[in-house]
Short mmCIF file of C-alpha atoms and ligand atoms in Angstrom, two decimals:
data_model
loop_
_atom_site.label_atom_id
_atom_site.label_comp_id
_atom_site.label_asym_id
_atom_site.label_seq_id
_atom_site.Cartn_x
_atom_site.Cartn_y
_atom_site.Cartn_z
CA MET A 1036 -182.23 -13.74 -66.90
CA GLU A 1037 -183.02 -14.02 -63.06
CA GLN A 1038 -181.89 -17.41 -61.76
CA ASN A 1039 -184.04 -20.06 -60.63
CA ARG A 1040 -184.76 -20.35 -56.74
CA LYS A 1041 -188.39 -21.72 -56.63
CA ILE A 1042 -188.61 -25.03 -54.75
CA ALA A 1043 -191.23 -27.67 -53.96
CA ILE A 1044 -191.50 -29.43 -50.60
CA LEU A 1045 -192.84 -33.12 -51.00
CA ILE A 1046 -194.19 -34.63 -47.53
CA SER A 1047 -196.46 -36.87 -46.29
CA GLY A 1048 -196.99 -35.85 -42.28
CA ARG A 1049 -196.21 -33.47 -39.67
CA GLY A 1050 -193.86 -31.33 -42.19
CA SER A 1051 -191.97 -30.02 -39.51
CA ASN A 1052 -188.95 -29.65 -41.83
CA MET A 1053 -190.88 -27.81 -44.52
CA GLN A 1054 -192.11 -25.89 -41.65
CA ALA A 1055 -188.25 -24.71 -41.09
CA LEU A 1056 -187.70 -24.17 -44.56
CA MET A 1057 -190.46 -21.63 -44.50
CA ASP A 1058 -189.21 -20.17 -41.50
CA ALA A 1059 -185.59 -19.85 -43.00
CA ILE A 1060 -186.73 -17.86 -46.35
CA GLU A 1061 -189.78 -15.73 -44.16
CA SER A 1062 -186.27 -14.46 -42.31
CA GLY A 1063 -184.22 -14.22 -45.34
CA GLU A 1064 -181.76 -16.60 -44.64
CA LEU A 1065 -182.73 -18.64 -46.93
CA ASN A 1066 -182.91 -16.95 -50.72
CA ALA A 1067 -185.65 -18.83 -52.14
CA GLN A 1068 -189.28 -19.00 -53.38
CA ILE A 1069 -191.68 -22.08 -52.17
CA ALA A 1070 -193.53 -22.92 -55.85
CA VAL A 1071 -195.41 -25.35 -54.25
CA VAL A 1072 -196.14 -27.89 -50.98
CA ILE A 1073 -196.94 -31.48 -52.23
CA SER A 1074 -198.99 -34.38 -50.15
CA ASN A 1075 -198.97 -37.82 -51.01
CA ARG A 1076 -201.66 -38.26 -47.96
CA ALA A 1077 -204.96 -35.54 -47.48
CA ASP A 1078 -204.98 -35.83 -43.57
CA ALA A 1079 -200.76 -35.09 -43.55
CA GLN A 1080 -200.48 -32.20 -40.70
CA GLY A 1081 -198.11 -30.29 -42.93
CA ILE A 1082 -200.43 -29.43 -45.71
CA GLN A 1083 -203.10 -27.44 -43.13
CA LEU A 1084 -199.91 -25.37 -41.89
CA ALA A 1085 -198.71 -25.17 -45.37
CA LYS A 1086 -202.51 -23.46 -46.34
CA SER A 1087 -202.60 -21.31 -43.38
CA ARG A 1088 -199.34 -19.71 -44.49
CA GLY A 1089 -200.49 -19.35 -47.80
CA TYR A 1090 -198.73 -21.50 -49.96
CA THR A 1091 -200.01 -23.46 -52.80
CA SER A 1092 -200.59 -26.72 -52.14
CA VAL A 1093 -201.44 -29.84 -53.48
CA ILE A 1094 -202.85 -33.27 -52.04
CA MET A 1095 -202.22 -35.87 -55.07
CA PRO A 1096 -202.96 -38.91 -53.08
CA SER A 1097 -200.85 -42.60 -54.48
CA ARG A 1098 -203.79 -45.11 -52.73
CA GLY A 1099 -205.40 -47.07 -55.75
CA LEU A 1100 -202.84 -45.83 -58.35
CA SER A 1101 -199.95 -47.89 -59.85
CA ARG A 1102 -196.44 -46.24 -58.93
CA GLN A 1103 -196.47 -45.32 -63.03
CA GLU A 1104 -199.65 -43.41 -62.39
CA HIS A 1105 -199.03 -41.71 -59.61
CA GLU A 1106 -195.69 -40.57 -60.50
CA LYS A 1107 -197.03 -39.57 -64.20
CA LEU A 1108 -199.43 -37.05 -62.15
CA LEU A 1109 -196.34 -36.04 -59.54
CA ILE A 1110 -193.79 -35.15 -62.67
CA ALA A 1111 -196.58 -33.17 -64.35
CA GLU A 1112 -197.23 -31.10 -61.04
CA LEU A 1113 -193.57 -30.76 -60.48
CA LYS A 1114 -193.17 -29.42 -64.42
CA TRP A 1115 -195.67 -27.47 -64.01
CA HIS A 1116 -194.32 -25.14 -61.23
CA ASN A 1117 -191.05 -25.89 -62.60
CA PRO A 1118 -188.90 -25.77 -59.58
CA ALA A 1119 -185.12 -25.54 -59.54
CA LEU A 1120 -184.94 -28.12 -56.68
CA ILE A 1121 -187.55 -31.04 -55.00
CA CYS A 1122 -187.26 -30.72 -51.51
CA LEU A 1123 -188.33 -34.36 -49.77
CA ALA A 1124 -189.12 -33.44 -46.29
CA GLY A 1125 -190.84 -36.99 -44.70
CA TYR A 1126 -191.98 -38.15 -48.39
CA MET A 1127 -193.06 -41.41 -47.36
CA ARG A 1128 -192.70 -43.19 -50.82
CA LEU A 1129 -189.75 -44.29 -52.67
CA LEU A 1130 -188.75 -42.64 -56.39
CA SER A 1131 -188.88 -44.94 -59.46
CA PRO A 1132 -185.77 -44.83 -61.30
CA GLU A 1133 -187.42 -42.88 -64.40
CA PHE A 1134 -189.08 -40.26 -61.79
CA VAL A 1135 -185.36 -39.79 -60.20
CA GLN A 1136 -184.03 -39.78 -63.87
CA THR A 1137 -186.65 -36.93 -64.77
CA PHE A 1138 -185.01 -34.35 -62.16
CA PRO A 1139 -181.31 -34.89 -62.59
CA GLN A 1140 -179.28 -33.49 -59.27
CA GLN A 1141 -182.93 -31.45 -58.19
CA ILE A 1142 -184.05 -34.04 -55.61
CA LEU A 1143 -183.06 -33.67 -52.10
CA ASN A 1144 -184.04 -35.65 -49.07
CA ILE A 1145 -183.36 -35.13 -45.39
CA HIS A 1146 -182.64 -38.05 -43.57
CA PRO A 1147 -182.49 -38.78 -39.22
CA SER A 1148 -178.71 -40.33 -39.36
CA LEU A 1149 -175.08 -40.05 -40.74
CA LEU A 1150 -175.47 -41.86 -43.75
CA PRO A 1151 -174.64 -44.95 -45.20
CA ALA A 1152 -175.30 -45.89 -41.58
CA PHE A 1153 -178.71 -46.40 -41.11
CA PRO A 1154 -180.66 -46.16 -44.30
CA GLY A 1155 -184.19 -46.92 -44.38
CA LEU A 1156 -186.62 -46.56 -41.07
CA ASP A 1157 -186.33 -46.40 -37.65
CA VAL A 1158 -182.77 -45.39 -38.13
CA GLN A 1159 -182.77 -43.83 -34.38
CA GLN A 1160 -184.10 -47.16 -33.23
CA GLN A 1161 -181.13 -48.80 -35.31
CA ALA A 1162 -178.26 -46.33 -34.24
CA LEU A 1163 -179.49 -47.26 -30.26
CA ASP A 1164 -179.50 -50.89 -31.06
CA TYR A 1165 -176.66 -51.00 -32.80
CA GLY A 1166 -175.11 -48.94 -30.12
CA VAL A 1167 -173.44 -45.66 -31.90
CA LYS A 1168 -172.31 -42.97 -29.60
CA TYR A 1169 -172.70 -40.48 -32.58
CA SER A 1170 -175.45 -40.29 -34.61
CA GLY A 1171 -177.55 -37.03 -36.60
CA CYS A 1172 -178.73 -36.06 -40.01
CA THR A 1173 -177.86 -36.35 -43.47
CA VAL A 1174 -179.02 -33.89 -46.55
CA HIS A 1175 -177.61 -35.51 -49.91
CA PHE A 1176 -179.13 -36.21 -53.53
CA VAL A 1177 -182.12 -38.56 -54.38
CA ASP A 1178 -180.76 -40.96 -56.76
CA GLU A 1179 -181.91 -44.96 -57.90
CA GLY A 1180 -181.21 -46.50 -54.19
CA CYS A 1181 -182.34 -45.91 -50.80
CA ASP A 1182 -181.19 -42.92 -49.38
CA SER A 1183 -177.76 -43.82 -51.12
CA GLY A 1184 -177.23 -40.18 -53.11
CA ALA A 1185 -174.57 -38.29 -52.93
CA ILE A 1186 -173.71 -36.32 -49.37
CA ILE A 1187 -174.53 -32.92 -49.44
CA ALA A 1188 -174.48 -31.82 -45.85
CA GLN A 1189 -174.28 -33.41 -42.30
CA SER A 1190 -174.81 -32.46 -38.90
CA VAL A 1191 -173.52 -34.81 -35.35
CA VAL A 1192 -175.49 -35.87 -32.54
CA PRO A 1193 -174.26 -37.35 -29.34
CA ILE A 1194 -176.15 -40.14 -28.13
CA VAL A 1195 -176.69 -39.90 -24.40
CA ASP A 1196 -176.97 -43.04 -22.44
CA GLU A 1197 -180.47 -42.20 -21.25
CA ASP A 1198 -181.63 -41.61 -24.50
CA ASN A 1199 -184.35 -43.76 -26.12
CA ALA A 1200 -186.04 -43.32 -29.84
CA GLN A 1201 -187.88 -39.80 -29.36
CA THR A 1202 -185.42 -38.47 -27.60
CA LEU A 1203 -182.38 -38.72 -30.13
CA ALA A 1204 -185.06 -38.05 -32.33
CA SER A 1205 -186.12 -34.86 -30.75
CA ARG A 1206 -182.58 -33.59 -30.55
CA ILE A 1207 -181.88 -34.40 -35.00
CA LEU A 1208 -184.66 -33.08 -35.77
CA VAL A 1209 -183.58 -29.14 -33.76
CA GLU A 1210 -180.18 -30.11 -36.10
CA GLU A 1211 -182.27 -31.36 -39.06
CA HIS A 1212 -184.31 -27.77 -39.70
CA LYS A 1213 -180.76 -25.88 -39.39
CA LEU A 1214 -178.92 -28.06 -41.61
CA TYR A 1215 -181.68 -28.31 -44.30
CA ALA A 1216 -181.91 -24.28 -45.20
CA LYS A 1217 -178.38 -24.41 -45.39
CA ALA A 1218 -177.89 -27.31 -48.06
CA VAL A 1219 -180.78 -25.74 -49.93
CA GLN A 1220 -179.03 -22.59 -49.62
CA PHE A 1221 -175.53 -24.37 -50.57
CA ILE A 1222 -177.39 -26.07 -53.79
CA LEU A 1223 -179.27 -23.15 -55.31
CA ASP A 1224 -176.23 -20.64 -55.08
CA ARG A 1225 -174.75 -23.38 -57.67
CA ASN A 1226 -171.37 -22.96 -56.86
CA TRP A 1227 -170.85 -26.73 -56.16
CA GLN A 1228 -169.74 -30.06 -58.57
CA ILE A 1229 -169.87 -33.56 -58.24
CA VAL A 1230 -166.48 -35.41 -58.02
CA GLY A 1231 -166.86 -39.23 -57.94
CA ARG A 1232 -169.43 -38.99 -54.79
CA ARG A 1233 -168.27 -35.99 -53.73
CA VAL A 1234 -170.44 -32.72 -53.29
CA ILE A 1235 -167.59 -30.06 -53.15
CA LYS A 1236 -167.61 -26.36 -53.38
CA ASN A 1237 -166.31 -24.85 -56.91
C1 LIG B 541 -187.37 -36.30 -40.32
O1 LIG B 541 -187.45 -37.40 -39.35
C2 LIG B 541 -186.80 -36.65 -41.71
O2 LIG B 541 -185.43 -36.32 -41.52
C3 LIG B 541 -187.19 -38.14 -42.11
O3 LIG B 541 -188.87 -37.79 -41.81
C4 LIG B 541 -188.62 -36.80 -40.91
C5 LIG B 541 -190.21 -35.63 -41.05
O4 LIG B 541 -190.33 -34.81 -40.01
N1 LIG B 541 -187.54 -38.17 -43.76
P1 LIG B 541 -191.41 -33.73 -40.60
O5 LIG B 541 -192.30 -34.50 -41.10
O6 LIG B 541 -190.29 -32.79 -41.39
O7 LIG B 541 -191.17 -33.03 -39.05
#
C-alpha cells in the first residue's frame, strides 16, 4: 500500500510557512500532499491564499466555544482528512493534552527561536533582551507543554548589533521557510526514531 504522505496545516494568520510548504510541494522538493488547511480565524490572510491556490480550506472558529467543544470539532475534521502529519504554522492556540494524545508523534510546530531558549510569544524580542548572539528556528514535535516537544531540526541565525525584533524576525523567517519543508520530508520518510528526547536517523 502507498504510504500516507498527506499533511494538514493549521494556521491563524499570515500563512507564510504554509505557503513555503505549498511551494516546496509544488516544486517537487517535498513529497507530500496537502489534505486540508484549517484556520481558527476567518480573517486569516493565509486562508485567502490557500483558497486562491486551490487547496481545501476550512475555517473552524474557536470563539464562543469551550476548548473541549472546539477541539472536538477540530479532531473530527482532521480524522476525516486522515493526514499523516498535522503541521502547525503560526497556529495561535494551545492544544490540550487530549488533542495531542489523539495524534501521537503526528503534530509538528515551527518556532522562531532556538529551543529550549525562548518558548512562548514575542520570542525575537526575548532573544534581543537577553542579549544572545545567535537565534534561529526550531521544528519540533508538539507535546503537552508549550514549545517543549522533541526537536526535529534547527537553523541558526546570527544576531547583529543593529537588529530589532522586526529585522530579526524577518531573517529568521527566511530560514523557517527552508527548514519546515525539510523537516516535514524527514518525518514523512519515517526513517527516524526517538531515543530519549533525541530524534535521530535510523
Ligand atoms: C512564524 O514565525 C512561526 O515560527 C511562528 O509564527 C509565525 C507564523 O508566521 N510559530 P506565518 O503565519 O507562517 O507567516
